[in-house]
Amino acid sequence: MISSKGAGLGEEAAQRLAQLGCCRLAPGLTDAEFDRLEREYDIEFADDHRSFLATGVPTNTPFEKEEGVFHAWERPWPEWRDGNPDLIRQRLDWPVEGILFDVEHNAYWHGSWGDRPKSLVEALETARSRLARVPKLVPIYGHRFLPGGRGTFGHPVLSVWQTDIIYYGMDLIDYVHQEFGGPGTDRMDERWQPLATVDFWKDFL
């Protein structure tokens, strides 16, 4: 059972996406499919994210590369229903692997981890151990993520590229506007004030 507020938020976000016509929505995930995904990948969808995907699953369209244009993702929507499990795991690992990349190559070290070991191998082992305990982020589109957690909803959407982490939506509804257009609040508007409350990830914002 998910909260009515979370369910309403996710359903409205999916409806707005459908109205924009920017992608096709396949039939929503069933309870049995959610159970399988959460068990197989050791995740929990937030209530609004679950409701979003239960309303309709956004699908990827055939992709044609443009010469001279960098495309970070050829298939940006996670293919939860029938995607390659290894690719889904890569998407789920993206935030943590990005932090580890910066530990290895850019001297990043989180203040809560204590003194950084002099050995790079030990530093990476320590960081990986600590990162195994941080709240999990679940991909929405490309490198946009929503914190997971059954019984939670309304988290800001985060854009995660290594330790370069920014807000990309006050919540899932606002995210649809920020990423795909349609009605919503401009980021320069004083009312646009996302607030992250999830441990560890909020330290980057």
PDB file of C-alpha atoms in Angstrom, residues 10-191:
ATOM      1  CA  GLY A  10       3.238  10.173  -9.421  1.00  0.00           C
ATOM      2  CA  GLU A  11       0.042   9.795 -11.422  1.00  0.00           C
ATOM      3  CA  GLU A  12      -0.070  13.508 -12.236  1.00  0.00           C
ATOM      4  CA  ALA A  13       3.580  13.475 -13.314  1.00  0.00           C
ATOM      5  CA  ALA A  14       2.882  10.587 -15.700  1.00  0.00           C
ATOM      6  CA  GLN A  15      -0.234  12.279 -17.073  1.00  0.00           C
ATOM      7  CA  ARG A  16       1.693  15.485 -17.728  1.00  0.00           C
ATOM      8  CA  LEU A  17       4.403  13.542 -19.525  1.00  0.00           C
ATOM      9  CA  ALA A  18       1.776  11.829 -21.678  1.00  0.00           C
ATOM     10  CA  GLN A  19       0.169  15.161 -22.544  1.00  0.00           C
ATOM     11  CA  LEU A  20       3.483  16.530 -23.786  1.00  0.00           C
ATOM     12  CA  GLY A  21       3.742  13.762 -26.359  1.00  0.00           C
ATOM     13  CA  CYS A  22       7.515  13.566 -25.969  1.00  0.00           C
ATOM     14  CA  CYS A  23       7.553   9.794 -25.538  1.00  0.00           C
ATOM     15  CA  ARG A  24       5.250   6.798 -25.709  1.00  0.00           C
ATOM     16  CA  LEU A  25       3.959   5.314 -22.467  1.00  0.00           C
ATOM     17  CA  ALA A  26       3.522   1.547 -22.342  1.00  0.00           C
ATOM     18  CA  PRO A  27       1.063  -0.011 -19.871  1.00  0.00           C
ATOM     19  CA  GLY A  28       2.088   0.582 -16.279  1.00  0.00           C
ATOM     20  CA  LEU A  29       4.008  -1.893 -14.153  1.00  0.00           C
ATOM     21  CA  THR A  30       1.932  -4.293 -12.093  1.00  0.00           C
ATOM     22  CA  ASP A  31       2.346  -5.028  -8.390  1.00  0.00           C
ATOM     23  CA  ALA A  32       3.935  -8.359  -9.324  1.00  0.00           C
ATOM     24  CA  GLU A  33       6.447  -6.585 -11.568  1.00  0.00           C
ATOM     25  CA  PHE A  34       7.324  -4.093  -8.843  1.00  0.00           C
ATOM     26  CA  ASP A  35       7.807  -6.938  -6.382  1.00  0.00           C
ATOM     27  CA  ARG A  36      10.158  -8.705  -8.797  1.00  0.00           C
ATOM     28  CA  LEU A  37      12.177  -5.569  -9.534  1.00  0.00           C
ATOM     29  CA  GLU A  38      12.587  -4.605  -5.888  1.00  0.00           C
ATOM     30  CA  ARG A  39      13.613  -8.131  -4.978  1.00  0.00           C
ATOM     31  CA  GLU A  40      15.960  -8.645  -7.940  1.00  0.00           C
ATOM     32  CA  TYR A  41      17.748  -5.290  -7.656  1.00  0.00           C
ATOM     33  CA  ASP A  42      17.472  -4.769  -3.891  1.00  0.00           C
ATOM     34  CA  ILE A  43      15.727  -1.418  -4.215  1.00  0.00           C
ATOM     35  CA  GLU A  44      12.537   0.236  -3.044  1.00  0.00           C
ATOM     36  CA  PHE A  45      10.668   2.658  -5.258  1.00  0.00           C
ATOM     37  CA  ALA A  46       9.440   5.810  -3.555  1.00  0.00           C
ATOM     38  CA  ASP A  47       5.636   6.022  -3.575  1.00  0.00           C
ATOM     39  CA  ASP A  48       5.469   8.733  -6.246  1.00  0.00           C
ATOM     40  CA  HIS A  49       7.997   6.948  -8.476  1.00  0.00           C
ATOM     41  CA  ARG A  50       6.039   3.707  -8.137  1.00  0.00           C
ATOM     42  CA  SER A  51       2.772   5.459  -8.990  1.00  0.00           C
ATOM     43  CA  PHE A  52       4.441   7.176 -11.965  1.00  0.00           C
ATOM     44  CA  LEU A  53       5.549   3.817 -13.415  1.00  0.00           C
ATOM     45  CA  ALA A  54       2.239   2.157 -12.510  1.00  0.00           C
ATOM     46  CA  THR A  55       0.408   4.780 -14.581  1.00  0.00           C
ATOM     47  CA  GLY A  56       2.606   4.229 -17.625  1.00  0.00           C
ATOM     48  CA  VAL A  57       6.146   3.139 -18.451  1.00  0.00           C
ATOM     49  CA  PRO A  58       7.990   5.652 -20.685  1.00  0.00           C
ATOM     50  CA  THR A  59       9.666   3.894 -23.599  1.00  0.00           C
ATOM     51  CA  ASN A  60      12.766   4.705 -25.592  1.00  0.00           C
ATOM     52  CA  THR A  61      12.524   5.552 -29.280  1.00  0.00           C
ATOM     53  CA  PRO A  62      14.972   4.555 -32.038  1.00  0.00           C
ATOM     54  CA  PHE A  63      18.083   6.661 -31.702  1.00  0.00           C
ATOM     55  CA  GLU A  64      20.122   8.243 -34.482  1.00  0.00           C
ATOM     56  CA  LYS A  65      23.425   9.875 -33.575  1.00  0.00           C
ATOM     57  CA  GLU A  66      24.075  13.384 -34.836  1.00  0.00           C
ATOM     58  CA  GLU A  67      27.575  14.109 -36.052  1.00  0.00           C
ATOM     59  CA  GLY A  68      29.438  16.403 -33.673  1.00  0.00           C
ATOM     60  CA  VAL A  69      26.787  16.112 -30.951  1.00  0.00           C
ATOM     61  CA  PHE A  70      27.528  14.396 -27.635  1.00  0.00           C
ATOM     62  CA  HIS A  71      24.701  12.175 -26.413  1.00  0.00           C
ATOM     63  CA  ALA A  72      25.128  10.884 -22.879  1.00  0.00           C
ATOM     64  CA  TRP A  73      22.366   8.285 -23.225  1.00  0.00           C
ATOM     65  CA  GLU A  74      21.094   6.458 -26.275  1.00  0.00           C
ATOM     66  CA  ARG A  75      18.318   4.814 -24.225  1.00  0.00           C
ATOM     67  CA  PRO A  76      17.665   7.238 -21.361  1.00  0.00           C
ATOM     68  CA  TRP A  77      14.501   5.648 -19.941  1.00  0.00           C
ATOM     69  CA  PRO A  78      15.258   2.653 -17.683  1.00  0.00           C
ATOM     70  CA  GLU A  79      13.758  -0.426 -19.325  1.00  0.00           C
ATOM     71  CA  TRP A  80      12.275  -1.882 -16.170  1.00  0.00           C
ATOM     72  CA  ARG A  81       9.959  -4.395 -17.798  1.00  0.00           C
ATOM     73  CA  ASP A  82      12.177  -6.194 -20.276  1.00  0.00           C
ATOM     74  CA  GLY A  83      15.559  -4.504 -20.181  1.00  0.00           C
ATOM     75  CA  ASN A  84      18.968  -6.102 -19.876  1.00  0.00           C
ATOM     76  CA  PRO A  85      19.502  -6.785 -16.132  1.00  0.00           C
ATOM     77  CA  ASP A  86      23.199  -5.874 -16.384  1.00  0.00           C
ATOM     78  CA  LEU A  87      22.334  -2.495 -17.899  1.00  0.00           C
ATOM     79  CA  ILE A  88      19.751  -1.840 -15.204  1.00  0.00           C
ATOM     80  CA  ARG A  89      22.336  -2.654 -12.532  1.00  0.00           C
ATOM     81  CA  GLN A  90      24.772  -0.261 -14.213  1.00  0.00           C
ATOM     82  CA  ARG A  91      22.152   2.485 -14.029  1.00  0.00           C
ATOM     83  CA  LEU A  92      21.526   1.742 -10.357  1.00  0.00           C
ATOM     84  CA  ASP A  93      25.278   1.726  -9.650  1.00  0.00           C
ATOM     85  CA  TRP A  94      25.881   4.995 -11.515  1.00  0.00           C
ATOM     86  CA  PRO A  95      25.704   7.378  -8.500  1.00  0.00           C
ATOM     87  CA  VAL A  96      28.055   5.341  -6.301  1.00  0.00           C
ATOM     88  CA  GLU A  97      30.463   4.547  -9.140  1.00  0.00           C
ATOM     89  CA  GLY A  98      30.611   8.259  -9.951  1.00  0.00           C
ATOM     90  CA  ILE A  99      31.605   9.086  -6.380  1.00  0.00           C
ATOM     91  CA  LEU A 100      34.280   6.358  -6.473  1.00  0.00           C
ATOM     92  CA  PHE A 101      35.610   7.766  -9.743  1.00  0.00           C
ATOM     93  CA  ASP A 102      36.139  11.125  -8.069  1.00  0.00           C
ATOM     94  CA  VAL A 103      37.750   9.456  -5.052  1.00  0.00           C
ATOM     95  CA  GLU A 104      40.232   7.801  -7.400  1.00  0.00           C
ATOM     96  CA  HIS A 105      40.854  10.560  -9.921  1.00  0.00           C
ATOM     97  CA  ASN A 106      39.861  13.863  -8.315  1.00  0.00           C
ATOM     98  CA  ALA A 107      40.931  13.495  -4.676  1.00  0.00           C
ATOM     99  CA  TYR A 108      37.324  13.551  -3.430  1.00  0.00           C
ATOM    100  CA  TRP A 109      36.746  12.459   0.170  1.00  0.00           C
ATOM    101  CA  HIS A 110      33.587  12.838   2.237  1.00  0.00           C
ATOM    102  CA  GLY A 111      34.092  14.452   5.628  1.00  0.00           C
ATOM    103  CA  SER A 112      32.165  11.743   7.473  1.00  0.00           C
ATOM    104  CA  TRP A 113      34.601   9.049   6.362  1.00  0.00           C
ATOM    105  CA  GLY A 114      37.412  10.149   8.682  1.00  0.00           C
ATOM    106  CA  ASP A 115      40.984  10.605   7.516  1.00  0.00           C
ATOM    107  CA  ARG A 116      41.667   9.494   3.974  1.00  0.00           C
ATOM    108  CA  PRO A 117      44.053   6.505   3.801  1.00  0.00           C
ATOM    109  CA  LYS A 118      47.318   7.252   2.046  1.00  0.00           C
ATOM    110  CA  SER A 119      46.958   4.153  -0.114  1.00  0.00           C
ATOM    111  CA  LEU A 120      44.560   4.594  -3.039  1.00  0.00           C
ATOM    112  CA  VAL A 121      43.499   0.955  -2.745  1.00  0.00           C
ATOM    113  CA  GLU A 122      42.601   1.424   0.925  1.00  0.00           C
ATOM    114  CA  ALA A 123      40.867   4.722   0.178  1.00  0.00           C
ATOM    115  CA  LEU A 124      38.683   3.072  -2.462  1.00  0.00           C
ATOM    116  CA  GLU A 125      37.906   0.146  -0.164  1.00  0.00           C
ATOM    117  CA  THR A 126      36.889   2.523   2.620  1.00  0.00           C
ATOM    118  CA  ALA A 127      34.787   4.668   0.297  1.00  0.00           C
ATOM    119  CA  ARG A 128      33.044   1.661  -1.237  1.00  0.00           C
ATOM    120  CA  SER A 129      32.250   0.292   2.229  1.00  0.00           C
ATOM    121  CA  ARG A 130      30.769   3.611   3.352  1.00  0.00           C
ATOM    122  CA  LEU A 131      28.856   4.097   0.114  1.00  0.00           C
ATOM    123  CA  ALA A 132      27.227   0.673   0.492  1.00  0.00           C
ATOM    124  CA  ARG A 133      25.271   2.170   3.389  1.00  0.00           C
ATOM    125  CA  VAL A 134      24.033   5.421   1.828  1.00  0.00           C
ATOM    126  CA  PRO A 135      20.386   5.775   0.684  1.00  0.00           C
ATOM    127  CA  LYS A 136      19.893   4.339  -2.783  1.00  0.00           C
ATOM    128  CA  LEU A 137      18.994   6.505  -5.739  1.00  0.00           C
ATOM    129  CA  VAL A 138      16.720   5.057  -8.417  1.00  0.00           C
ATOM    130  CA  PRO A 139      17.054   6.226 -12.040  1.00  0.00           C
ATOM    131  CA  ILE A 140      14.225   8.088 -13.722  1.00  0.00           C
ATOM    132  CA  TYR A 141      15.753   9.239 -17.012  1.00  0.00           C
ATOM    133  CA  GLY A 142      19.399   9.384 -18.060  1.00  0.00           C
ATOM    134  CA  HIS A 143      21.378  10.507 -15.044  1.00  0.00           C
ATOM    135  CA  ARG A 144      18.339  11.928 -13.246  1.00  0.00           C
ATOM    136  CA  PHE A 145      17.524  10.081 -10.044  1.00  0.00           C
ATOM    137  CA  LEU A 146      14.923   9.994  -7.317  1.00  0.00           C
ATOM    138  CA  PRO A 147      15.754   8.752  -3.813  1.00  0.00           C
ATOM    139  CA  GLY A 148      14.173   5.387  -3.163  1.00  0.00           C
ATOM    140  CA  GLY A 149      12.242   4.279  -0.112  1.00  0.00           C
ATOM    141  CA  ARG A 150       8.810   2.778   0.268  1.00  0.00           C
ATOM    142  CA  GLY A 151       6.515   5.152   2.150  1.00  0.00           C
ATOM    143  CA  THR A 152       8.386   8.257   0.970  1.00  0.00           C
ATOM    144  CA  PHE A 153       7.426  10.744  -1.742  1.00  0.00           C
ATOM    145  CA  GLY A 154       8.001  14.318  -2.852  1.00  0.00           C
ATOM    146  CA  HIS A 155      11.799  14.163  -2.905  1.00  0.00           C
ATOM    147  CA  PRO A 156      13.556  16.518  -5.310  1.00  0.00           C
ATOM    148  CA  VAL A 157      14.873  14.884  -8.475  1.00  0.00           C
ATOM    149  CA  LEU A 158      18.673  14.950  -8.658  1.00  0.00           C
ATOM    150  CA  SER A 159      20.946  15.127 -11.674  1.00  0.00           C
ATOM    151  CA  VAL A 160      23.998  13.041 -10.796  1.00  0.00           C
ATOM    152  CA  TRP A 161      27.289  13.137 -12.674  1.00  0.00           C
ATOM    153  CA  GLN A 162      30.036  11.944 -10.331  1.00  0.00           C
ATOM    154  CA  THR A 163      30.140  14.506  -7.484  1.00  0.00           C
ATOM    155  CA  ASP A 164      28.561  17.169  -9.703  1.00  0.00           C
ATOM    156  CA  ILE A 165      25.056  16.812  -8.293  1.00  0.00           C
ATOM    157  CA  ILE A 166      22.324  19.400  -8.770  1.00  0.00           C
ATOM    158  CA  TYR A 167      18.581  19.707  -8.355  1.00  0.00           C
ATOM    159  CA  TYR A 168      16.577  18.919 -11.471  1.00  0.00           C
ATOM    160  CA  GLY A 169      13.088  19.236 -10.056  1.00  0.00           C
ATOM    161  CA  MET A 170      11.421  20.180  -6.798  1.00  0.00           C
ATOM    162  CA  ASP A 171       9.482  16.917  -7.077  1.00  0.00           C
ATOM    163  CA  LEU A 172       8.509  14.475  -9.817  1.00  0.00           C
ATOM    164  CA  ILE A 173       5.863  16.782 -11.319  1.00  0.00           C
ATOM    165  CA  ASP A 174       8.248  19.716 -11.466  1.00  0.00           C
ATOM    166  CA  TYR A 175      10.906  17.434 -12.949  1.00  0.00           C
ATOM    167  CA  VAL A 176       8.680  16.663 -15.938  1.00  0.00           C
ATOM    168  CA  HIS A 177       8.449  20.412 -16.593  1.00  0.00           C
ATOM    169  CA  GLN A 178      12.187  20.997 -16.157  1.00  0.00           C
ATOM    170  CA  GLU A 179      13.210  18.125 -18.441  1.00  0.00           C
ATOM    171  CA  PHE A 180      10.480  18.085 -21.062  1.00  0.00           C
ATOM    172  CA  GLY A 181       8.605  21.412 -20.911  1.00  0.00           C
ATOM    173  CA  GLY A 182       4.957  22.167 -20.352  1.00  0.00           C
ATOM    174  CA  PRO A 183       3.480  24.241 -17.517  1.00  0.00           C
ATOM    175  CA  GLY A 184       5.598  24.777 -14.441  1.00  0.00           C
ATOM    176  CA  THR A 185       7.839  27.107 -12.452  1.00  0.00           C
ATOM    177  CA  ASP A 186      11.006  28.522 -13.970  1.00  0.00           C
ATOM    178  CA  ARG A 187      14.183  27.888 -11.995  1.00  0.00           C
ATOM    179  CA  MET A 188      14.787  31.619 -11.699  1.00  0.00           C
ATOM    180  CA  ASP A 189      11.440  32.070  -9.975  1.00  0.00           C
ATOM    181  CA  GLU A 190      11.825  32.690  -6.230  1.00  0.00           C
ATOM    182  CA  ARG A 191       9.240  29.963  -5.625  1.00  0.00           C
TER     183      ARG A 191
END
